[in-house]
Amino acid sequence: MTFLICNFILVMQLLWRVAEQIMGKGIGISVYFEFFYYASAQWLPTTLPLAILLASLMTFGNFGERLELLAMKAAGVSLFNIMKPLIFTVTIVACCSFVFQDKYLPKAQVKMQSLIASIQQKSPTLSIPEGAFYSEIEDMTIYVKGKDIKRSLLLDIMIYDFSEGFENVAVTLADSGRLRMTEDKLNLVLTLYHGEGFSNFDQKQANTAGIPYRREMFRVKELIIPFDANFTRVDESAYDNSHISMNTQELRHIIDSVGHRIDSIESRKQSQFTERHFMGRDQQANRQLLSMDSLSKVAKMPLFNPNVDSLYHALSIPQAEQMLEKSIRRVES
């Protein structure tokens, strides 16, 4: 019971973090059950220690309340022997948890992340409200003043099309219209009745005040709006090179390869700076900038750590004020 309670709390915490991204998508209940299943598996290594801790506290608390723990101590049973079954159980659970995290958790994480990405990519459920601007359709904003449910009509429609850019928006007004989805659920068909449209005729002029516009009047007009309402799953192979899909052995291999690469880059950069730039040979003058004797002498010189406060107090008042002004200007810039 404690395991289920802890797992439920952690899954709900994850759900609240991604609620805005997965809610209102019009997906089936089976997808949500799949989400909870993989979320429970993802939180299993964290849930087990919490559940054991909570159950142990409750058990030993009941022992102490009923004086059973005192009776065990009075009978000569040591505290270690009392807790020996708990220690044995925790050891077994820890080993099983490690095996689960190493073999099965990466697969659950990949499926979980691919499922969340698939839900995020799905278009939201089309529900245009009355008296409010609806902007869930890409590059388009729709305003509907009212709805006639009996005739399935949208009344007093206003459409802003931003597909050509914000400065070249096309506006369409209509008395009424019908909205339906195509059979493949990839497009919306908006049939408008008795309206007119406005759009810029010349979009290349710099002065927007004198740009002529085009006015179109129509009785019936159909707009095809791209709107993918299908639920398409993201390919899980996209997470093959991610750290969430790797076990311990694969992570060690990646760490070793990255370490070798860092060492090679470090040695190459060190050779570049020591042999070519500062301490190496000047390619243009063909001469040695610093000799090895000078390098050894520099290496033997003691480090000098100046006292900044003493240097500042040694300055005169005008010099100190000038130094403060320069420092403030450098910080602000």
XYZ file of C-alpha atoms in Angstrom:
333
model
C 0.000 0.000 0.000
C 2.800 2.426 0.854
C 4.427 1.650 -2.501
C 1.232 2.511 -4.377
C 0.787 5.724 -2.394
C 4.364 6.902 -3.022
C 4.204 5.959 -6.691
C 0.895 7.769 -7.115
C 2.281 10.948 -5.527
C 5.371 10.984 -7.764
C 3.377 10.241 -10.910
C 0.963 13.064 -10.080
C 3.940 15.386 -9.599
C 5.166 14.486 -13.100
C 1.660 14.905 -14.497
C 1.336 18.452 -13.136
C 4.642 19.402 -14.768
C 3.566 18.281 -18.242
C -0.189 18.861 -17.898
C -0.217 21.942 -20.132
C 1.604 20.045 -22.873
C -0.523 16.882 -22.966
C -4.003 18.062 -21.984
C -6.575 19.200 -24.521
C -5.073 17.174 -27.373
C -8.079 14.955 -28.023
C -6.158 11.693 -27.595
C -7.707 8.451 -26.421
C -7.829 7.185 -22.868
C -5.473 4.327 -23.804
C -2.677 6.840 -24.460
C -3.130 8.307 -20.982
C -3.025 4.822 -19.447
C 0.195 4.204 -21.369
C 1.573 7.476 -20.011
C 0.775 6.466 -16.418
C 2.278 3.014 -16.970
C 5.631 4.315 -18.193
C 5.631 7.096 -15.590
C 5.140 4.512 -12.834
C 8.017 2.451 -14.218
C 10.211 5.546 -14.438
C 9.607 6.438 -10.789
C 9.986 2.865 -9.521
C 13.634 3.237 -8.306
C 12.638 6.333 -6.326
C 9.382 4.884 -5.037
C 10.862 1.699 -3.560
C 13.158 3.375 -0.964
C 10.419 5.806 0.053
C 7.899 2.991 0.422
C 10.295 0.885 2.508
C 11.145 3.862 4.713
C 7.496 4.722 5.274
C 6.531 1.100 5.966
C 9.463 0.675 8.384
C 8.534 3.800 10.309
C 4.931 2.671 10.582
C 5.915 -0.864 11.640
C 8.428 0.117 14.310
C 6.107 2.877 15.448
C 3.405 0.303 16.084
C 5.958 -1.895 17.883
C 6.833 0.971 20.168
C 3.220 1.983 20.751
C 2.163 -1.562 21.706
C 5.308 -2.121 23.804
C 6.265 -5.031 21.552
C 9.704 -3.549 20.968
C 10.200 -3.292 24.737
C 9.149 -6.925 25.131
C 11.691 -8.015 22.526
C 14.459 -6.112 24.278
C 13.400 -7.577 27.610
C 13.534 -11.071 26.128
C 17.168 -10.505 25.216
C 16.739 -9.873 21.504
C 19.199 -7.258 20.316
C 18.217 -4.345 18.099
C 20.340 -5.747 15.279
C 18.450 -9.050 15.368
C 15.165 -7.155 15.412
C 16.157 -5.180 12.322
C 17.883 -8.097 10.578
C 14.822 -9.036 8.429
C 14.477 -5.401 7.405
C 18.161 -5.173 6.458
C 17.894 -8.393 4.457
C 14.784 -7.119 2.649
C 16.391 -3.754 1.875
C 19.472 -5.497 0.449
C 17.376 -7.657 -1.878
C 15.282 -4.663 -2.952
C 18.440 -2.614 -3.621
C 19.904 -5.349 -5.841
C 16.637 -5.752 -7.751
C 16.353 -1.984 -8.126
C 19.862 -1.778 -9.586
C 19.115 -4.534 -12.097
C 15.865 -2.800 -13.046
C 17.573 0.570 -13.521
C 20.341 -0.970 -15.598
C 18.255 -3.163 -17.923
C 14.639 -2.033 -17.988
C 14.596 1.630 -16.939
C 16.362 2.924 -20.117
C 13.692 1.276 -22.275
C 10.913 2.759 -20.149
C 12.484 6.217 -20.323
C 12.802 6.059 -24.109
C 9.161 5.039 -24.481
C 8.111 7.732 -22.004
C 9.996 10.531 -23.766
C 8.818 9.446 -27.217
C 5.220 9.319 -25.970
C 5.430 12.822 -24.470
C 7.004 14.156 -27.678
C 4.239 12.532 -29.737
C 1.546 14.128 -27.574
C 3.252 17.518 -27.741
C 3.405 17.411 -31.544
C -0.279 16.587 -31.912
C -2.539 19.494 -32.756
C -4.953 20.528 -29.991
C -8.638 19.723 -30.122
C -10.414 22.172 -32.382
C -12.879 24.059 -30.194
C -13.426 27.637 -31.332
C -15.006 29.638 -28.490
C -17.633 32.328 -28.877
C -16.633 35.960 -28.490
C -12.898 35.240 -28.216
C -9.927 34.997 -30.547
C -8.786 31.449 -31.288
C -5.100 31.193 -32.255
C -4.347 27.456 -31.926
C -4.177 27.151 -35.731
C -0.728 27.975 -37.076
C -0.408 31.401 -38.787
C -4.106 32.120 -38.320
C -6.423 33.712 -35.766
C -10.202 33.212 -35.907
C -12.887 35.205 -34.136
C -16.477 33.926 -33.953
C -19.167 36.099 -32.425
C -21.763 33.337 -32.049
C -22.794 29.804 -33.008
C -25.980 28.285 -34.402
C -25.836 24.741 -33.076
C -28.989 23.549 -34.858
C -27.674 24.484 -38.308
C -23.977 23.898 -37.398
C -23.064 27.444 -38.369
C -20.472 29.885 -37.101
C -21.809 33.445 -37.069
C -19.983 36.741 -37.719
C -16.596 35.263 -38.549
C -13.370 37.267 -38.658
C -10.159 35.585 -39.865
C -6.612 36.982 -39.690
C -4.124 35.164 -41.932
C -0.461 35.714 -40.925
C 1.051 33.252 -43.418
C 2.680 36.130 -45.380
C 4.025 37.834 -42.272
C 2.637 40.050 -39.576
C 2.907 43.212 -41.688
C 1.087 41.616 -44.640
C -1.848 40.139 -42.781
C -4.928 39.181 -44.808
C -8.324 39.794 -43.194
C -11.485 37.893 -44.137
C -14.970 38.728 -42.862
C -18.066 36.573 -43.319
C -21.633 36.519 -42.065
C -21.558 32.777 -41.377
C -19.613 29.646 -42.126
C -19.250 25.910 -41.592
C -16.153 24.111 -40.390
C -15.407 20.458 -41.060
C -12.452 18.114 -41.065
C -11.271 16.184 -44.100
C -11.441 12.399 -44.033
C -7.678 12.024 -43.643
C -7.746 14.499 -40.708
C -4.950 16.555 -42.230
C -6.866 19.689 -43.239
C -9.773 21.853 -42.166
C -12.355 23.011 -44.694
C -13.935 26.326 -43.709
C -16.878 27.273 -45.937
C -17.700 30.986 -45.667
C -20.930 32.659 -46.769
C -21.521 36.287 -47.766
C -18.305 38.010 -46.869
C -15.312 39.930 -48.123
C -11.551 39.741 -47.849
C -8.799 42.345 -47.641
C -5.105 41.886 -48.418
C -2.159 44.027 -49.535
C -1.728 44.238 -53.301
C 1.917 45.386 -53.354
C 4.072 44.090 -50.499
C 7.445 45.499 -51.634
C 6.910 49.171 -50.842
C 8.774 50.628 -47.888
C 6.072 53.183 -47.070
C 3.069 51.264 -45.769
C 0.776 54.306 -45.881
C 0.467 54.254 -49.681
C 0.268 50.505 -50.270
C -2.826 49.589 -52.323
C -4.940 46.734 -51.048
C -7.153 44.168 -52.692
C -10.788 43.741 -51.726
C -12.657 40.570 -52.570
C -16.391 40.062 -52.147
C -17.891 36.588 -52.261
C -21.055 34.646 -51.600
C -19.442 31.285 -50.975
C -15.758 30.670 -50.381
C -13.860 27.628 -49.136
C -10.606 27.862 -47.220
C -8.329 24.831 -46.890
C -6.442 25.139 -43.612
C -3.606 22.684 -42.799
C -4.454 21.087 -39.458
C -3.114 17.628 -38.630
C -5.485 16.040 -36.108
C -3.899 12.571 -36.269
C -1.849 11.149 -33.434
C 1.537 10.282 -34.939
C 4.098 8.602 -32.738
C 7.684 9.792 -32.710
C 10.260 7.228 -33.791
C 11.974 5.796 -30.716
C 15.232 5.402 -32.643
C 15.721 9.169 -32.291
C 16.685 8.532 -28.651
C 19.222 5.770 -29.357
C 22.196 8.094 -28.815
C 20.683 9.781 -25.768
C 21.947 9.073 -22.252
C 18.464 8.002 -21.122
C 18.623 4.936 -23.394
C 22.004 3.648 -22.175
C 22.827 1.182 -19.429
C 25.824 1.284 -17.110
C 28.230 -0.420 -19.511
C 27.314 1.886 -22.390
C 27.621 4.965 -20.186
C 31.092 3.879 -19.067
C 32.130 3.419 -22.689
C 30.850 6.897 -23.563
C 32.613 8.422 -20.551
C 35.912 6.764 -21.506
C 35.662 7.862 -25.139
C 34.791 11.423 -24.127
C 37.699 11.427 -21.658
C 40.146 10.295 -24.355
C 38.806 12.936 -26.706
C 39.205 15.662 -24.080
C 42.783 14.531 -23.407
C 43.634 14.599 -27.117
C 42.141 18.074 -27.527
C 44.006 19.286 -24.446
C 47.341 17.951 -25.696
C 46.763 19.425 -29.158
C 45.875 22.851 -27.762
C 48.846 22.732 -25.415
C 51.204 21.974 -28.291
C 49.684 24.788 -30.342
C 50.194 27.370 -27.620
C 53.640 26.202 -26.508
C 55.187 25.483 -29.918
C 53.553 28.015 -32.228
C 52.284 31.073 -30.399
C 53.868 32.252 -27.171
C 56.719 29.934 -26.304
C 57.473 28.460 -29.697
C 59.094 29.630 -32.878
C 57.948 32.757 -34.646
C 57.160 31.505 -38.164
C 57.658 34.916 -39.806
C 60.908 35.935 -38.090
C 62.173 32.338 -37.851
C 63.534 32.824 -34.369
C 62.927 31.407 -30.929
C 60.812 33.731 -28.803
C 61.822 32.194 -25.495
C 64.683 29.801 -24.880
C 64.536 26.787 -22.599
C 66.923 28.465 -20.130
C 64.560 31.369 -19.701
C 61.657 28.957 -19.280
C 63.424 27.091 -16.490
C 64.257 30.371 -14.778
C 60.668 31.518 -15.013
C 59.484 28.212 -13.567
C 61.812 28.629 -10.562
C 60.560 32.128 -9.775
C 58.286 32.263 -6.708
C 54.675 33.191 -7.243
C 53.774 36.764 -6.402
C 50.325 37.376 -4.941
C 49.892 41.152 -4.617
C 47.806 42.637 -1.844
C 45.166 44.675 -3.656
C 44.203 46.644 -0.548
C 47.777 47.781 0.079
C 48.166 48.831 -3.553
C 44.934 50.811 -3.402
C 45.853 52.603 -0.158
C 49.244 53.512 -1.637
C 47.533 55.640 -4.300
C 46.772 59.295 -3.818
C 43.170 60.460 -3.452
C 42.808 61.678 -7.096
C 44.400 58.471 -8.381
C 42.108 56.345 -6.205
C 39.005 58.210 -7.408
C 40.125 57.868 -11.023
C 40.733 54.149 -10.517
C 37.238 53.684 -9.018
C 35.602 55.532 -11.920
C 37.430 53.347 -14.460
C 36.404 50.196 -12.598
C 32.750 51.275 -12.473
C 32.742 52.073 -16.205
C 34.227 48.682 -17.045
C 31.654 46.872 -14.919
C 28.769 48.806 -16.479
C 30.037 48.181 -20.006
